[in-house]
């Protein structure tokens, strides 16, 4: 990059990294599947510095990849063609919680765990939670419209977003801060930038809605003989348990892998097959009786383990949360985070292994997800990183079942080829028009979200 001296002037020499060893962690994605070549990483400490960096890059038409915690799972946060990496993690301040309004303003690089902590200190809670909470950032979760473990109760990241500050592709700063919960004055830029995956602007700050805490929690791990029974139970729980906070889903193979990888005891020692639901209820008073009654009313439960104290609850959650890491131990997975109508969940789970096996007989398929939302994380290990025949076949199956090729991770670079399976030509044309309006020179995350245009 010939404008490195200019970038150094803006952020100081300590915050321009160029040495391959120093930039390695910024160039490779969390799954290990995507790795960019040598490049420069710039780490602004203020919004003005971020704006000056973008302006400098715009003037030389230098492409930029915005990066938060680099926990994204679709290869969107790494510089695959040697783009400049704009790392936002030094922008990590969280303002005092607005206790009266139930909102907080946080910098883009603040970790979700830090936002959760700040909210809790002020007697509130943040509605988004995900296993990558210690590294995933406010900006990254907005850019990907992250879902996670509490979507069922509080909605996705977009549902928490009240206002935003961002740097446009020409270096201008736009802000809707301080934000009002009600403000119906035209295009809502926070909503538009949410889910834009760094292609329209660089988010530098956000105003987030907080929710009342639900400090009393109980969880139960349920085993069912079939996925059909588990899916039916997830629907029944949504109807029958007002304090329901999460219904997570996994299968025997994933559970066995987690137990083996992390040397955990099996929850039901005798069980060798099944579909599992991890159910959590949360309320301002102890929900255990309601949870127990709701579980008792379910059909097809083969085994139950209930956790009433936080220690046992954390132990049950580990079986679900350690799936992602355990699968990564097997090898870099192809991660196909899809959604189908809940009524089609069991069919998807039944058909995917056969679809994978027909193409790659030695590959392994791991399935888990957020059952009540119809969101299944299909992970396939044992595939070449560039061989996407399995991805193609699975996405087509998902589309046939009326589903989406991305439930919560976004499109990134991994799925952009298949965007037409999820969006109509008219929608994609509108996307392209927005991209051109916001980023006419195409410098912001050029290899993400939109498929290459046909020539
Ligand atoms: C163990 C594990 C569990 C996970 N669980 C979930 C889950 O339950 N639900 C879920 O939705 N995701 C989950 N993820 C995926 C990931 O954590 C989310 O996508 C998260 O939102 C990424 O945040 P990040 O700060 O790491 O962003 P990055 O990975 O750094 O970036 C992700 C995308 O956002 C863009 N971006 C980042 N910061 C900015 C910014 N300030 N302005 C503009 N664009 C920006 C990047 O260019 C990239 O396209 C999980 C990941 C891991 C590793």
Tab-separated table of N, CA, C and O and ligand atoms in Angstrom, residues 29-31 64-78 86-89 91 108-112 128-133 135-151 157 166 193 196-205 248 320-321 323-325 328 335 337 368 370 375 377 407-410 412-413 445 448, ligand 1:
chain	number	residue	atom	x	y	z
A	29	UNK	N	-9.754	-16.167	9.031
A	29	UNK	CA	-11.044	-16.132	9.728
A	29	UNK	C	-11.075	-17.184	10.837
A	29	UNK	O	-10.182	-18.020	10.958
A	30	UNK	N	-12.123	-17.125	11.642
A	30	UNK	CA	-12.210	-17.967	12.837
A	30	UNK	C	-12.240	-19.453	12.483
A	30	UNK	O	-11.707	-20.284	13.208
A	31	UNK	N	-12.830	-19.800	11.349
A	31	UNK	CA	-12.937	-21.217	10.983
A	31	UNK	C	-11.625	-21.756	10.411
A	31	UNK	O	-11.444	-22.962	10.305
A	64	UNK	N	-11.096	-1.654	1.410
A	64	UNK	CA	-10.992	-1.779	2.869
A	64	UNK	C	-11.935	-2.877	3.353
A	64	UNK	O	-13.072	-2.958	2.897
A	65	UNK	N	-11.460	-3.677	4.291
A	65	UNK	CA	-12.332	-4.641	4.968
A	65	UNK	C	-12.481	-4.204	6.423
A	65	UNK	O	-11.509	-4.247	7.178
A	66	UNK	N	-13.674	-3.777	6.834
A	66	UNK	CA	-13.869	-3.472	8.251
A	66	UNK	C	-13.860	-4.770	9.060
A	66	UNK	O	-14.375	-5.788	8.601
A	67	UNK	N	-13.265	-4.711	10.232
A	67	UNK	CA	-13.197	-5.932	11.058
A	67	UNK	C	-13.453	-5.599	12.524
A	67	UNK	O	-12.934	-4.619	13.047
A	68	UNK	N	-14.270	-6.439	13.172
A	68	UNK	CA	-14.504	-6.307	14.609
A	68	UNK	C	-13.730	-7.404	15.319
A	68	UNK	O	-12.500	-7.441	15.301
A	69	UNK	N	-14.456	-8.351	15.922
A	69	UNK	CA	-13.798	-9.425	16.675
A	69	UNK	C	-13.282	-10.547	15.794
A	69	UNK	O	-12.662	-11.492	16.281
A	70	UNK	N	-13.552	-10.468	14.484
A	70	UNK	CA	-13.151	-11.518	13.538
A	70	UNK	C	-13.681	-12.894	13.947
A	70	UNK	O	-13.003	-13.902	13.812
A	71	UNK	N	-14.909	-12.906	14.448
A	71	UNK	CA	-15.560	-14.192	14.776
A	71	UNK	C	-16.601	-14.574	13.724
A	71	UNK	O	-17.292	-15.578	13.879
A	72	UNK	N	-16.729	-13.777	12.696
A	72	UNK	CA	-17.711	-14.062	11.650
A	72	UNK	C	-17.428	-15.415	11.010
A	72	UNK	O	-16.283	-15.870	10.950
A	73	UNK	N	-18.489	-16.070	10.523
A	73	UNK	CA	-18.342	-17.452	10.071
A	73	UNK	C	-18.569	-17.616	8.570
A	73	UNK	O	-18.708	-18.731	8.082
A	74	UNK	N	-18.596	-16.485	7.824
A	74	UNK	CA	-18.805	-16.590	6.373
A	74	UNK	C	-17.683	-15.912	5.588
A	74	UNK	O	-17.852	-15.533	4.432
A	75	UNK	N	-16.529	-15.746	6.230
A	75	UNK	CA	-15.355	-15.220	5.529
A	75	UNK	C	-15.473	-13.762	5.122
A	75	UNK	O	-14.746	-13.318	4.232
A	76	UNK	N	-16.356	-13.001	5.793
A	76	UNK	CA	-16.562	-11.605	5.397
A	76	UNK	C	-15.600	-10.620	6.023
A	76	UNK	O	-15.510	-9.473	5.598
A	77	UNK	N	-14.853	-11.051	7.032
A	77	UNK	CA	-14.066	-10.088	7.816
A	77	UNK	C	-12.572	-10.140	7.492
A	77	UNK	O	-11.783	-9.493	8.169
A	78	UNK	N	-12.194	-10.927	6.486
A	78	UNK	CA	-10.761	-11.056	6.189
A	78	UNK	C	-10.437	-10.539	4.777
A	78	UNK	O	-11.264	-10.597	3.879
A	86	UNK	N	-9.436	-2.597	8.368
A	86	UNK	CA	-9.727	-1.531	9.322
A	86	UNK	C	-10.266	-2.195	10.583
A	86	UNK	O	-11.435	-2.593	10.640
A	87	UNK	N	-9.395	-2.382	11.580
A	87	UNK	CA	-9.814	-3.063	12.803
A	87	UNK	C	-10.389	-2.041	13.779
A	87	UNK	O	-9.753	-1.048	14.105
A	88	UNK	N	-11.619	-2.312	14.239
A	88	UNK	CA	-12.316	-1.337	15.093
A	88	UNK	C	-12.149	-1.622	16.587
A	88	UNK	O	-12.766	-0.959	17.409
A	89	UNK	N	-11.302	-2.586	16.954
A	89	UNK	CA	-11.329	-3.038	18.350
A	89	UNK	C	-10.790	-2.012	19.356
A	89	UNK	O	-11.048	-2.126	20.545
A	91	UNK	N	-11.773	1.020	19.325
A	91	UNK	CA	-12.968	1.834	19.624
A	91	UNK	C	-13.855	0.993	20.542
A	91	UNK	O	-14.761	0.304	20.074
A	108	UNK	N	-18.216	0.778	18.357
A	108	UNK	CA	-18.338	-0.408	17.502
A	108	UNK	C	-17.455	-1.566	17.956
A	108	UNK	O	-17.796	-2.729	17.782
A	109	UNK	N	-16.293	-1.257	18.557
A	109	UNK	CA	-15.362	-2.328	18.903
A	109	UNK	C	-15.577	-2.921	20.289
A	109	UNK	O	-14.846	-3.839	20.690
A	110	UNK	N	-16.586	-2.431	21.023
A	110	UNK	CA	-16.850	-3.001	22.354
A	110	UNK	C	-17.366	-4.429	22.191
A	110	UNK	O	-18.180	-4.706	21.304
A	111	UNK	N	-16.899	-5.324	23.051
A	111	UNK	CA	-17.350	-6.723	22.966
A	111	UNK	C	-18.769	-6.837	23.515
A	111	UNK	O	-19.169	-6.075	24.405
A	112	UNK	N	-19.515	-7.793	22.996
A	112	UNK	CA	-20.890	-8.007	23.466
A	112	UNK	C	-20.908	-8.340	24.957
A	112	UNK	O	-21.775	-7.870	25.689
A	128	UNK	N	-29.152	-9.508	23.224
A	128	UNK	CA	-28.422	-10.400	22.317
A	128	UNK	C	-27.370	-11.181	23.101
A	128	UNK	O	-26.634	-10.602	23.899
A	129	UNK	N	-27.323	-12.481	22.863
A	129	UNK	CA	-26.272	-13.299	23.472
A	129	UNK	C	-25.868	-14.386	22.476
A	129	UNK	O	-26.709	-14.936	21.766
A	130	UNK	N	-24.576	-14.636	22.395
A	130	UNK	CA	-24.062	-15.669	21.483
A	130	UNK	C	-22.756	-16.192	22.053
A	130	UNK	O	-22.122	-15.524	22.876
A	131	UNK	N	-22.363	-17.398	21.624
A	131	UNK	CA	-21.212	-18.055	22.258
A	131	UNK	C	-19.917	-17.285	22.029
A	131	UNK	O	-18.956	-17.426	22.785
A	132	UNK	N	-19.870	-16.435	21.004
A	132	UNK	CA	-18.664	-15.648	20.720
A	132	UNK	C	-18.665	-14.311	21.455
A	132	UNK	O	-17.927	-13.399	21.094
A	133	UNK	N	-19.478	-14.191	22.503
A	133	UNK	CA	-19.725	-12.906	23.177
A	133	UNK	C	-18.459	-12.182	23.647
A	133	UNK	O	-18.443	-10.958	23.707
A	135	UNK	N	-15.544	-11.954	22.205
A	135	UNK	CA	-14.792	-11.331	21.105
A	135	UNK	C	-15.691	-10.583	20.122
A	135	UNK	O	-15.292	-9.555	19.577
A	136	UNK	N	-16.864	-11.109	19.846
A	136	UNK	CA	-17.759	-10.458	18.862
A	136	UNK	C	-18.087	-9.054	19.357
A	136	UNK	O	-18.284	-8.834	20.554
A	137	UNK	N	-18.122	-8.107	18.432
A	137	UNK	CA	-18.258	-6.703	18.808
A	137	UNK	C	-19.643	-6.141	18.466
A	137	UNK	O	-20.394	-6.729	17.674
A	138	UNK	N	-19.900	-4.974	19.011
A	138	UNK	CA	-21.144	-4.264	18.699
A	138	UNK	C	-21.234	-4.034	17.187
A	138	UNK	O	-22.245	-4.335	16.546
A	139	UNK	N	-20.153	-3.523	16.587
A	139	UNK	CA	-20.166	-3.225	15.149
A	139	UNK	C	-20.331	-4.472	14.305
A	139	UNK	O	-21.089	-4.488	13.325
A	140	UNK	N	-19.617	-5.535	14.670
A	140	UNK	CA	-19.699	-6.785	13.900
A	140	UNK	C	-21.075	-7.421	14.007
A	140	UNK	O	-21.620	-7.932	13.020
A	141	UNK	N	-21.656	-7.377	15.206
A	141	UNK	CA	-22.990	-7.992	15.364
A	141	UNK	C	-24.048	-7.172	14.622
A	141	UNK	O	-25.021	-7.726	14.113
A	142	UNK	N	-23.843	-5.850	14.535
A	142	UNK	CA	-24.785	-5.037	13.754
A	142	UNK	C	-24.566	-5.312	12.259
A	142	UNK	O	-25.513	-5.542	11.509
A	143	UNK	N	-23.296	-5.314	11.837
A	143	UNK	CA	-23.003	-5.511	10.413
A	143	UNK	C	-23.533	-6.853	9.903
A	143	UNK	O	-23.883	-6.993	8.735
A	144	UNK	N	-23.582	-7.856	10.795
A	144	UNK	CA	-24.096	-9.172	10.386
A	144	UNK	C	-25.532	-9.401	10.858
A	144	UNK	O	-26.076	-10.484	10.645
A	145	UNK	N	-26.111	-8.429	11.540
A	145	UNK	CA	-27.420	-8.621	12.185
A	145	UNK	C	-27.428	-9.958	12.937
A	145	UNK	O	-28.273	-10.843	12.685
A	146	UNK	N	-26.498	-10.104	13.873
A	146	UNK	CA	-26.339	-11.382	14.578
A	146	UNK	C	-27.627	-11.780	15.298
A	146	UNK	O	-28.379	-10.937	15.792
A	147	UNK	N	-27.836	-13.088	15.337
A	147	UNK	CA	-29.005	-13.638	16.039
A	147	UNK	C	-28.569	-14.143	17.400
A	147	UNK	O	-28.368	-13.375	18.314
A	148	UNK	N	-28.386	-15.452	17.506
A	148	UNK	CA	-27.873	-16.002	18.751
A	148	UNK	C	-28.944	-16.690	19.568
A	148	UNK	O	-29.968	-17.128	19.049
A	149	UNK	N	-28.667	-16.744	20.876
A	149	UNK	CA	-29.416	-17.641	21.746
A	149	UNK	C	-30.725	-17.045	22.258
A	149	UNK	O	-31.519	-17.753	22.856
A	150	UNK	N	-30.924	-15.740	22.058
A	150	UNK	CA	-32.098	-15.103	22.652
A	150	UNK	C	-33.069	-14.518	21.623
A	150	UNK	O	-33.925	-13.719	21.974
A	151	UNK	N	-32.878	-14.886	20.368
A	151	UNK	CA	-33.742	-14.330	19.308
A	151	UNK	C	-35.212	-14.610	19.596
A	151	UNK	O	-36.087	-13.758	19.411
A	157	UNK	N	-30.291	-8.674	16.320
A	157	UNK	CA	-29.605	-7.423	16.662
A	157	UNK	C	-30.380	-6.210	16.137
A	157	UNK	O	-30.459	-5.176	16.812
A	166	UNK	N	-21.797	6.216	11.793
A	166	UNK	CA	-21.024	5.437	10.818
A	166	UNK	C	-20.233	6.358	9.910
A	166	UNK	O	-20.570	7.533	9.747
A	193	UNK	N	-28.036	-0.231	7.610
A	193	UNK	CA	-26.646	-0.663	7.831
A	193	UNK	C	-26.598	-2.002	8.569
A	193	UNK	O	-25.631	-2.757	8.449
A	196	UNK	N	-25.582	-5.176	6.664
A	196	UNK	CA	-24.948	-4.786	5.398
A	196	UNK	C	-23.520	-5.323	5.278
A	196	UNK	O	-22.864	-5.118	4.256
A	197	UNK	N	-23.019	-5.981	6.313
A	197	UNK	CA	-21.742	-6.721	6.262
A	197	UNK	C	-20.562	-5.861	5.797
A	197	UNK	O	-19.709	-6.327	5.042
A	198	UNK	N	-20.530	-4.616	6.233
A	198	UNK	CA	-19.379	-3.764	5.926
A	198	UNK	C	-19.331	-3.296	4.483
A	198	UNK	O	-18.314	-2.763	4.052
A	199	UNK	N	-20.435	-3.459	3.726
A	199	UNK	CA	-20.407	-3.083	2.305
A	199	UNK	C	-20.934	-1.675	2.055
A	199	UNK	O	-20.745	-1.148	0.953
A	200	UNK	N	-21.617	-1.071	3.024
A	200	UNK	CA	-22.216	0.246	2.785
A	200	UNK	C	-21.549	1.350	3.590
A	200	UNK	O	-21.529	2.503	3.171
A	201	UNK	N	-21.031	1.037	4.778
A	201	UNK	CA	-20.424	2.044	5.647
A	201	UNK	C	-19.696	1.319	6.770
A	201	UNK	O	-19.891	0.118	6.973
A	202	UNK	N	-18.856	2.064	7.487
A	202	UNK	CA	-18.177	1.503	8.660
A	202	UNK	C	-18.898	2.008	9.905
A	202	UNK	O	-18.967	3.224	10.134
A	203	UNK	N	-19.443	1.099	10.673
A	203	UNK	CA	-20.166	1.475	11.894
A	203	UNK	C	-19.132	1.810	12.973
A	203	UNK	O	-18.172	1.051	13.186
A	204	UNK	N	-19.309	2.965	13.643
A	204	UNK	CA	-18.339	3.347	14.668
A	204	UNK	C	-18.959	3.400	16.067
A	204	UNK	O	-18.251	3.340	17.066
A	205	UNK	N	-20.272	3.500	16.148
A	205	UNK	CA	-20.948	3.612	17.449
A	205	UNK	C	-22.395	3.200	17.271
A	205	UNK	O	-22.937	3.333	16.171
A	248	UNK	N	-32.713	-24.844	22.169
A	248	UNK	CA	-31.591	-25.192	21.312
A	248	UNK	C	-31.640	-26.676	20.991
A	248	UNK	O	-32.145	-27.472	21.779
A	320	UNK	N	-24.282	-27.700	24.403
A	320	UNK	CA	-24.708	-27.008	23.184
A	320	UNK	C	-23.638	-26.016	22.698
A	320	UNK	O	-23.270	-25.997	21.541
A	321	UNK	N	-23.114	-25.201	23.611
A	321	UNK	CA	-22.231	-24.111	23.180
A	321	UNK	C	-20.877	-24.608	22.678
A	321	UNK	O	-20.233	-23.929	21.892
A	323	UNK	N	-20.348	-27.034	20.725
A	323	UNK	CA	-20.434	-27.661	19.399
A	323	UNK	C	-19.491	-27.001	18.392
A	323	UNK	O	-18.731	-27.667	17.706
A	324	UNK	N	-19.562	-25.651	18.312
A	324	UNK	CA	-18.791	-24.944	17.276
A	324	UNK	C	-17.295	-25.234	17.423
A	324	UNK	O	-16.613	-25.569	16.448
A	325	UNK	N	-16.807	-25.113	18.649
A	325	UNK	CA	-15.368	-25.342	18.867
A	325	UNK	C	-14.985	-26.801	18.628
A	325	UNK	O	-13.926	-27.087	18.066
A	328	UNK	N	-14.628	-27.524	15.016
A	328	UNK	CA	-13.383	-26.942	14.498
A	328	UNK	C	-12.169	-27.825	14.814
A	328	UNK	O	-11.202	-27.839	14.063
A	335	UNK	N	-19.492	-24.184	6.792
A	335	UNK	CA	-20.565	-23.835	7.728
A	335	UNK	C	-21.770	-23.346	6.955
A	335	UNK	O	-21.718	-22.308	6.305
A	337	UNK	N	-25.244	-22.211	7.613
A	337	UNK	CA	-26.219	-21.794	8.621
A	337	UNK	C	-27.519	-21.461	7.911
A	337	UNK	O	-27.615	-20.443	7.240
A	368	UNK	N	-26.870	-28.816	14.340
A	368	UNK	CA	-27.388	-28.283	15.602
A	368	UNK	C	-27.994	-26.922	15.310
A	368	UNK	O	-27.867	-26.427	14.184
A	370	UNK	N	-30.967	-23.544	16.525
A	370	UNK	CA	-31.962	-22.861	17.355
A	370	UNK	C	-33.328	-23.390	16.904
A	370	UNK	O	-33.903	-22.896	15.938
A	375	UNK	N	-33.786	-22.671	12.718
A	375	UNK	CA	-32.422	-22.338	12.296
A	375	UNK	C	-31.497	-23.528	12.587
A	375	UNK	O	-31.292	-23.898	13.730
A	377	UNK	N	-27.668	-25.132	12.054
A	377	UNK	CA	-26.280	-24.951	11.633
A	377	UNK	C	-25.804	-26.284	11.069
A	377	UNK	O	-25.568	-27.229	11.814
A	407	UNK	N	-29.427	-18.059	7.984
A	407	UNK	CA	-30.372	-17.704	9.039
A	407	UNK	C	-29.855	-16.548	9.866
A	407	UNK	O	-30.609	-15.670	10.255
A	408	UNK	N	-28.520	-16.553	10.159
A	408	UNK	CA	-28.017	-15.504	11.045
A	408	UNK	C	-26.569	-15.098	10.787
A	408	UNK	O	-26.144	-14.043	11.236
A	409	UNK	N	-25.781	-15.885	10.097
A	409	UNK	CA	-24.367	-15.524	9.938
A	409	UNK	C	-24.124	-14.531	8.811
A	409	UNK	O	-23.062	-13.926	8.740
A	410	UNK	N	-25.083	-14.377	7.922
A	410	UNK	CA	-24.904	-13.476	6.788
A	410	UNK	C	-24.425	-14.233	5.553
A	410	UNK	O	-24.362	-15.469	5.530
A	412	UNK	N	-21.514	-12.992	3.515
A	412	UNK	CA	-20.049	-12.936	3.478
A	412	UNK	C	-19.514	-13.247	2.090
A	412	UNK	O	-20.126	-12.927	1.056
A	413	UNK	N	-18.370	-13.899	2.082
A	413	UNK	CA	-17.800	-14.317	0.815
A	413	UNK	C	-18.209	-15.765	0.524
A	413	UNK	O	-18.326	-16.195	-0.611
A	445	UNK	N	-15.461	-3.539	1.486
A	445	UNK	CA	-15.671	-4.999	1.459
A	445	UNK	C	-16.137	-5.511	0.091
A	445	UNK	O	-17.213	-6.113	-0.043
A	448	UNK	N	-17.779	-9.213	-0.692
A	448	UNK	CA	-18.770	-9.717	0.253
A	448	UNK	C	-20.184	-9.417	-0.238
A	448	UNK	O	-20.421	-8.398	-0.888
B	1	LIG	C1	-18.162	-19.790	18.771
B	1	LIG	C2	-18.994	-18.916	17.873
B	1	LIG	C3	-20.368	-18.853	18.070
B	1	LIG	C4	-21.149	-18.024	17.271
B	1	LIG	N1	-22.502	-17.987	17.494
B	1	LIG	C5	-23.267	-17.159	16.741
B	1	LIG	C6	-24.677	-17.088	16.955
B	1	LIG	O1	-25.244	-17.779	17.798
B	1	LIG	N2	-25.397	-16.236	16.195
B	1	LIG	C7	-24.815	-15.450	15.219
B	1	LIG	O2	-25.518	-14.691	14.548
B	1	LIG	N3	-23.485	-15.523	14.989
B	1	LIG	C8	-22.709	-16.342	15.720
B	1	LIG	N4	-21.362	-16.422	15.476
B	1	LIG	C9	-20.786	-15.622	14.376
B	1	LIG	C10	-20.183	-14.273	14.793
B	1	LIG	O3	-19.838	-14.236	16.155
B	1	LIG	C11	-21.152	-13.153	14.451
B	1	LIG	O4	-21.313	-13.077	13.049
B	1	LIG	C12	-20.723	-11.777	14.960
B	1	LIG	O5	-21.761	-10.869	14.696
B	1	LIG	C13	-19.439	-11.252	14.333
B	1	LIG	O6	-18.982	-10.146	15.076
B	1	LIG	P1	-17.459	-9.679	14.960
B	1	LIG	O7	-17.304	-8.441	15.766
B	1	LIG	O8	-16.548	-10.795	15.291
B	1	LIG	O9	-17.382	-9.304	13.423
B	1	LIG	P2	-16.283	-9.732	12.276
B	1	LIG	O10	-16.187	-11.202	12.264
B	1	LIG	O11	-15.038	-8.977	12.581
B	1	LIG	O12	-16.972	-9.166	11.009
B	1	LIG	C14	-18.159	-9.742	10.501
B	1	LIG	C15	-18.668	-8.898	9.309
B	1	LIG	O13	-19.034	-7.603	9.768
B	1	LIG	C16	-18.238	-6.587	9.135
B	1	LIG	N5	-17.914	-5.626	10.195
B	1	LIG	C17	-17.325	-5.861	11.397
B	1	LIG	N6	-17.260	-4.729	12.109
B	1	LIG	C18	-17.812	-3.750	11.351
B	1	LIG	C19	-18.030	-2.367	11.544
B	1	LIG	N7	-17.692	-1.745	12.666
B	1	LIG	N8	-18.618	-1.661	10.534
B	1	LIG	C20	-18.984	-2.260	9.370
B	1	LIG	N9	-18.795	-3.582	9.143
B	1	LIG	C21	-18.230	-4.316	10.128
B	1	LIG	C22	-17.041	-7.315	8.582
B	1	LIG	O14	-16.526	-6.633	7.457
B	1	LIG	C23	-17.628	-8.668	8.232
B	1	LIG	O15	-18.286	-8.600	6.985
B	1	LIG	C24	-20.552	-17.254	16.254
B	1	LIG	C25	-19.168	-17.319	16.047
B	1	LIG	C26	-18.401	-18.148	16.844
B	1	LIG	C27	-16.922	-18.163	16.601
